[in-house]
Amino acid sequence: MDIYLEPLVEELKLLWDGVRAYDAGARCPREDCWFTLHAICMWTIHDSPGLEFISGLAVSGTRGCPTCGDHLQAQYSTSLRSTYYLEHEKYLPFDHPLRAGCTDQIPPYMTMIDYCVLEARIQAGEVPRVSSGLNRVSVLLELPYWDSLLIQHLGDAMHEEGNVVKNLLQHIWRKVDTLNHRRACVEFGMHPHAWPYTRSNGVEAIPPAEWVMSSHHKRSMLRRLCAYSNDAYLHPSSRDNLIG
C-alpha cells in the first residue's frame, strides 16, 4: 500500500514547506496575486480494513484494536475458532452502571510512535511479546508533522455504524446465537443462565437468552421500522411481508 501513497506523501512534503500559487479569483494586480500555499493532511477516513492498509496496524486477532494496543484483553475461543475481546467495561465512565464494580483505569491510547517503540523493545528482547500489532511502519510517518497530530485516522461512520447495527440485529434475531456461541459462554465463564444443557433424550439444547427478541418483539420492531421507512426504499408489499 505504501508504494501507492509515496507520490502523495512527496507532494504533501512540498505543501508543508510551501509552494508558490496564483490566486485567480483575487481582484488585484497580477503581480500581487501570487502567494505561498501551505497544506497538510489532517487525517485519513476509512473503514477497519482500510485502517490496516493505511496505518500498517493490525485490526484483527489478539492485537485487533489499534487504539488499545498492548492494553487489549483478547482471548482465543476454541468453540468459535475466533478471537474474543474482553473487559470492555473499563473503557466506560466510572459512574456508568455497566461498569459492574470494575475499578480499572481507562488505559491510555497508543499512538504510532508508541507502536514503533514497543516493536523495538520486542526486537531487543525486552518485552516477551509475539506481536506488537505493527505489521509495518506507515509511509505517512515521513511527514514531518504526522506524529504530532492528535487524531491521525477516522472511521467511516457509514461503514462502522452499518457493521454495528448489522451485528446487533443478528444477535437479537438469533442469527449468530448458536450452540457454539453458548459453549463459548461456558468457556469464558460468562452468562451462566445462557449455558447449554442436556435434555432427557441426550440432546444438547440452549435456553432462551435475554438478548434474543421474541416473535412478538420482532414484529413490533419491524412495524416501527416500517413506519419510518421511505416508500422509495421499501415497497408496501415488502413491508407487509416483513411484518407478517
Tab-separated table of C-alpha atoms in Angstrom:
chain	number	residue	atom	x	y	z
A	1	MET	CA	0.000	0.000	0.000
A	2	ASP	CA	2.845	2.390	0.782
A	3	ILE	CA	4.037	2.339	-2.814
A	4	TYR	CA	0.746	3.960	-3.848
A	5	LEU	CA	0.988	6.555	-1.073
A	6	GLU	CA	4.573	7.619	-1.766
A	7	PRO	CA	3.676	10.118	-4.554
A	8	LEU	CA	1.033	11.652	-2.293
A	9	VAL	CA	3.477	11.871	0.612
A	10	GLU	CA	6.062	13.592	-1.591
A	11	GLU	CA	3.502	16.214	-2.629
A	12	LEU	CA	2.402	16.691	0.979
A	13	LYS	CA	6.025	17.349	1.931
A	14	LEU	CA	6.197	20.077	-0.709
A	15	LEU	CA	2.941	21.595	0.513
A	16	TRP	CA	4.243	21.564	4.086
A	17	ASP	CA	7.235	23.675	3.026
A	18	GLY	CA	5.011	25.804	0.803
A	19	VAL	CA	4.591	26.181	-2.942
A	20	ARG	CA	4.125	29.340	-4.977
A	21	ALA	CA	0.495	29.640	-6.110
A	22	TYR	CA	-1.618	32.153	-8.013
A	23	ASP	CA	-4.997	33.414	-6.771
A	24	ALA	CA	-7.047	33.612	-9.963
A	25	GLY	CA	-10.139	34.893	-8.143
A	26	ALA	CA	-8.496	37.847	-6.433
A	27	ARG	CA	-9.203	41.316	-7.832
A	28	CYS	CA	-5.723	42.705	-7.607
A	29	PRO	CA	-2.796	43.423	-9.908
A	30	ARG	CA	-1.327	40.286	-11.414
A	31	GLU	CA	1.981	40.647	-9.609
A	32	ASP	CA	0.156	40.845	-6.245
A	33	CYS	CA	-1.908	37.657	-6.739
A	34	TRP	CA	0.970	35.292	-6.037
A	35	PHE	CA	1.255	33.773	-2.568
A	36	THR	CA	2.822	30.803	-0.768
A	37	LEU	CA	0.381	27.925	-0.366
A	38	HIS	CA	0.723	25.540	2.591
A	39	ALA	CA	-1.361	22.407	3.221
A	40	ILE	CA	-1.331	19.356	5.472
A	41	CYS	CA	-3.086	16.012	5.669
A	42	MET	CA	-5.106	16.321	8.869
A	43	TRP	CA	-6.338	12.712	8.999
A	44	THR	CA	-7.452	9.766	6.898
A	45	ILE	CA	-11.017	8.403	6.726
A	46	HIS	CA	-11.690	4.722	6.038
A	47	ASP	CA	-13.266	1.541	7.378
A	48	SER	CA	-11.409	-1.006	9.518
A	49	PRO	CA	-9.701	-2.908	6.648
A	50	GLY	CA	-8.684	0.435	5.179
A	51	LEU	CA	-7.144	1.391	8.518
A	52	GLU	CA	-4.881	-1.656	8.334
A	53	PHE	CA	-3.831	-0.808	4.778
A	54	ILE	CA	-3.096	2.849	5.557
A	55	SER	CA	-1.555	2.660	9.032
A	56	GLY	CA	0.049	-0.778	8.968
A	57	LEU	CA	-1.630	-1.682	12.275
A	58	ALA	CA	-3.466	-4.947	12.842
A	59	VAL	CA	-7.259	-4.775	13.090
A	60	SER	CA	-7.890	-8.454	13.830
A	61	GLY	CA	-6.517	-11.178	16.068
A	62	THR	CA	-5.075	-10.661	19.538
A	63	ARG	CA	-3.960	-7.138	18.561
A	64	GLY	CA	-7.182	-6.206	16.800
A	65	CYS	CA	-7.651	-2.733	18.315
A	66	PRO	CA	-5.080	-0.131	17.195
A	67	THR	CA	-6.316	2.308	19.843
A	68	CYS	CA	-5.994	-0.107	22.777
A	69	GLY	CA	-2.761	-1.647	21.554
A	70	ASP	CA	-0.925	-3.556	24.253
A	71	HIS	CA	-3.761	-2.967	26.736
A	72	LEU	CA	-6.261	-5.031	24.738
A	73	GLN	CA	-7.549	-8.117	26.535
A	74	ALA	CA	-8.081	-10.757	23.861
A	75	GLN	CA	-8.598	-14.485	24.138
A	76	TYR	CA	-8.994	-17.183	21.520
A	77	SER	CA	-12.188	-19.238	21.640
A	78	THR	CA	-11.811	-22.879	20.676
A	79	SER	CA	-15.591	-23.210	20.374
A	80	LEU	CA	-15.908	-20.447	17.769
A	81	ARG	CA	-12.359	-20.618	16.386
A	82	SER	CA	-12.097	-16.857	16.618
A	83	THR	CA	-10.789	-14.167	18.942
A	84	TYR	CA	-12.933	-12.643	21.671
A	85	TYR	CA	-12.268	-9.231	23.203
A	86	LEU	CA	-12.942	-8.886	26.918
A	87	GLU	CA	-13.077	-6.254	29.670
A	88	HIS	CA	-14.847	-3.597	27.623
A	89	GLU	CA	-16.317	-2.085	30.782
A	90	LYS	CA	-13.020	-0.438	31.739
A	91	TYR	CA	-13.462	1.993	28.833
A	92	LEU	CA	-16.761	3.279	30.250
A	93	PRO	CA	-17.007	6.314	32.559
A	94	PHE	CA	-16.533	5.495	36.232
A	95	ASP	CA	-20.153	6.337	37.067
A	96	HIS	CA	-21.568	4.131	34.294
A	97	PRO	CA	-23.931	1.418	35.628
A	98	LEU	CA	-22.484	-1.230	33.284
A	99	ARG	CA	-19.060	-0.979	34.878
A	100	ALA	CA	-20.361	-3.533	37.404
A	101	GLY	CA	-17.739	-2.829	40.040
A	102	CYS	CA	-14.812	-2.609	37.629
A	103	THR	CA	-12.216	-0.252	39.130
A	104	ASP	CA	-9.632	-0.447	36.335
A	105	GLN	CA	-8.393	2.850	34.982
A	106	ILE	CA	-9.086	3.751	31.376
A	107	PRO	CA	-5.872	2.716	29.572
A	108	PRO	CA	-4.022	5.376	27.574
A	109	TYR	CA	-4.385	5.406	23.821
A	110	MET	CA	-1.424	4.168	21.814
A	111	THR	CA	-0.007	6.276	19.003
A	112	MET	CA	2.095	5.162	16.056
A	113	ILE	CA	5.234	6.233	17.910
A	114	ASP	CA	4.194	4.043	20.851
A	115	TYR	CA	3.851	1.101	18.481
A	116	CYS	CA	7.285	1.724	16.995
A	117	VAL	CA	8.838	1.871	20.472
A	118	LEU	CA	7.033	-1.327	21.503
A	119	GLU	CA	8.172	-3.115	18.347
A	120	ALA	CA	11.767	-2.028	19.001
A	121	ARG	CA	11.580	-3.355	22.563
A	122	ILE	CA	10.209	-6.665	21.294
A	123	GLN	CA	13.022	-6.967	18.774
A	124	ALA	CA	15.519	-6.216	21.555
A	125	GLY	CA	14.015	-8.924	23.766
A	126	GLU	CA	12.900	-6.501	26.466
A	127	VAL	CA	9.205	-7.391	26.130
A	128	PRO	CA	8.057	-11.023	25.831
A	129	ARG	CA	5.516	-10.427	23.089
A	130	VAL	CA	4.974	-12.346	19.883
A	131	SER	CA	3.487	-9.382	18.033
A	132	SER	CA	3.121	-5.689	18.784
A	133	GLY	CA	0.274	-5.225	16.321
A	134	LEU	CA	2.510	-3.217	13.986
A	135	ASN	CA	2.679	-5.027	10.660
A	136	ARG	CA	4.743	-2.310	9.014
A	137	VAL	CA	5.744	1.316	9.545
A	138	SER	CA	3.439	3.528	7.509
A	139	VAL	CA	4.953	5.847	4.934
A	140	LEU	CA	2.822	8.627	6.442
A	141	LEU	CA	5.358	8.864	9.265
A	142	GLU	CA	7.699	10.514	6.773
A	143	LEU	CA	5.524	13.612	7.043
A	144	PRO	CA	7.240	15.984	9.493
A	145	TYR	CA	4.010	16.686	11.384
A	146	TRP	CA	2.273	13.297	11.327
A	147	ASP	CA	3.407	12.044	14.739
A	148	SER	CA	2.237	15.281	16.400
A	149	LEU	CA	-1.373	15.006	15.185
A	150	LEU	CA	-3.801	14.150	17.974
A	151	ILE	CA	-6.120	12.356	15.530
A	152	GLN	CA	-4.487	10.518	12.644
A	153	HIS	CA	-7.208	8.138	11.462
A	154	LEU	CA	-11.001	8.347	11.478
A	155	GLY	CA	-13.512	5.574	10.932
A	156	ASP	CA	-16.053	5.923	8.156
A	157	ALA	CA	-19.340	6.380	10.002
A	158	MET	CA	-21.390	4.766	7.240
A	159	HIS	CA	-19.411	1.516	7.382
A	160	GLU	CA	-18.839	1.445	11.132
A	161	GLU	CA	-22.448	2.159	12.088
A	162	GLY	CA	-23.683	-0.268	9.452
A	163	ASN	CA	-21.487	-3.038	10.833
A	164	VAL	CA	-22.565	-2.349	14.416
A	165	VAL	CA	-26.272	-2.345	13.562
A	166	LYS	CA	-25.905	-5.453	11.414
A	167	ASN	CA	-24.185	-7.409	14.180
A	168	LEU	CA	-26.659	-6.152	16.767
A	169	LEU	CA	-29.635	-7.264	14.679
A	170	GLN	CA	-28.016	-10.634	14.031
A	171	HIS	CA	-27.688	-11.174	17.775
A	172	ILE	CA	-31.195	-10.168	18.776
A	173	TRP	CA	-32.607	-12.032	15.746
A	174	ARG	CA	-30.668	-15.129	16.846
A	175	LYS	CA	-28.804	-15.353	13.557
A	176	VAL	CA	-25.483	-15.890	15.331
A	177	ASP	CA	-26.807	-17.318	18.590
A	178	THR	CA	-25.777	-20.930	18.045
A	179	LEU	CA	-24.732	-23.799	20.259
A	180	ASN	CA	-21.080	-22.923	19.721
A	181	HIS	CA	-21.726	-19.371	20.902
A	182	ARG	CA	-23.266	-20.718	24.099
A	183	ARG	CA	-20.307	-23.066	24.554
A	184	ALA	CA	-18.074	-20.021	24.307
A	185	CYS	CA	-20.021	-18.520	27.228
A	186	VAL	CA	-19.116	-21.606	29.252
A	187	GLU	CA	-15.521	-21.356	28.074
A	188	PHE	CA	-15.194	-17.783	29.336
A	189	GLY	CA	-17.442	-18.207	32.390
A	190	MET	CA	-19.953	-15.626	31.160
A	191	HIS	CA	-23.781	-15.574	31.298
A	192	PRO	CA	-24.354	-18.799	33.294
A	193	HIS	CA	-28.107	-18.582	32.690
A	194	ALA	CA	-27.467	-18.997	28.952
A	195	TRP	CA	-25.232	-22.071	29.150
A	196	PRO	CA	-26.355	-25.101	27.115
A	197	TYR	CA	-27.915	-28.053	28.884
A	198	THR	CA	-28.629	-31.680	28.037
A	199	ARG	CA	-32.207	-32.825	27.641
A	200	SER	CA	-33.572	-36.127	28.882
A	201	ASN	CA	-33.088	-37.647	25.428
A	202	GLY	CA	-29.388	-36.745	25.482
A	203	VAL	CA	-29.665	-33.857	23.002
A	204	GLU	CA	-27.782	-30.682	23.889
A	205	ALA	CA	-30.001	-27.589	23.809
A	206	ILE	CA	-29.733	-23.896	24.620
A	207	PRO	CA	-32.113	-21.933	26.861
A	208	PRO	CA	-33.679	-18.627	25.762
A	209	ALA	CA	-31.251	-15.759	26.208
A	210	GLU	CA	-32.135	-12.303	27.457
A	211	TRP	CA	-30.587	-10.675	24.396
A	212	VAL	CA	-32.750	-12.603	21.904
A	213	MET	CA	-36.048	-10.999	20.907
A	214	SER	CA	-39.290	-12.935	20.928
A	215	SER	CA	-41.526	-13.151	17.847
A	216	HIS	CA	-43.830	-10.520	19.314
A	217	HIS	CA	-40.955	-8.108	19.897
A	218	LYS	CA	-39.582	-8.742	16.410
A	219	ARG	CA	-42.909	-7.869	14.789
A	220	SER	CA	-43.223	-4.772	16.968
A	221	MET	CA	-39.755	-3.625	15.976
A	222	LEU	CA	-40.415	-4.245	12.279
A	223	ARG	CA	-43.653	-2.263	12.448
A	224	ARG	CA	-41.767	0.648	13.955
A	225	LEU	CA	-39.055	0.456	11.291
A	226	CYS	CA	-41.624	0.241	8.510
A	227	ALA	CA	-43.484	3.243	9.906
A	228	TYR	CA	-40.370	5.379	9.483
A	229	SER	CA	-39.194	3.846	6.213
A	230	ASN	CA	-39.342	5.629	2.883
A	231	ASP	CA	-41.606	4.180	0.193
A	232	ALA	CA	-38.808	4.718	-2.297
A	233	TYR	CA	-36.701	2.135	-0.465
A	234	LEU	CA	-39.347	-0.274	0.830
A	235	HIS	CA	-42.300	-1.347	-1.302
A	236	PRO	CA	-45.640	-1.804	0.515
A	237	SER	CA	-45.679	-5.499	-0.413
A	238	SER	CA	-42.228	-5.918	1.126
A	239	ARG	CA	-43.416	-4.078	4.227
A	240	ASP	CA	-46.347	-6.488	4.588
A	241	ASN	CA	-44.041	-9.480	4.198
A	242	LEU	CA	-41.707	-8.165	6.892
A	243	ILE	CA	-44.486	-7.572	9.388
A	244	GLY	CA	-46.256	-10.800	8.584
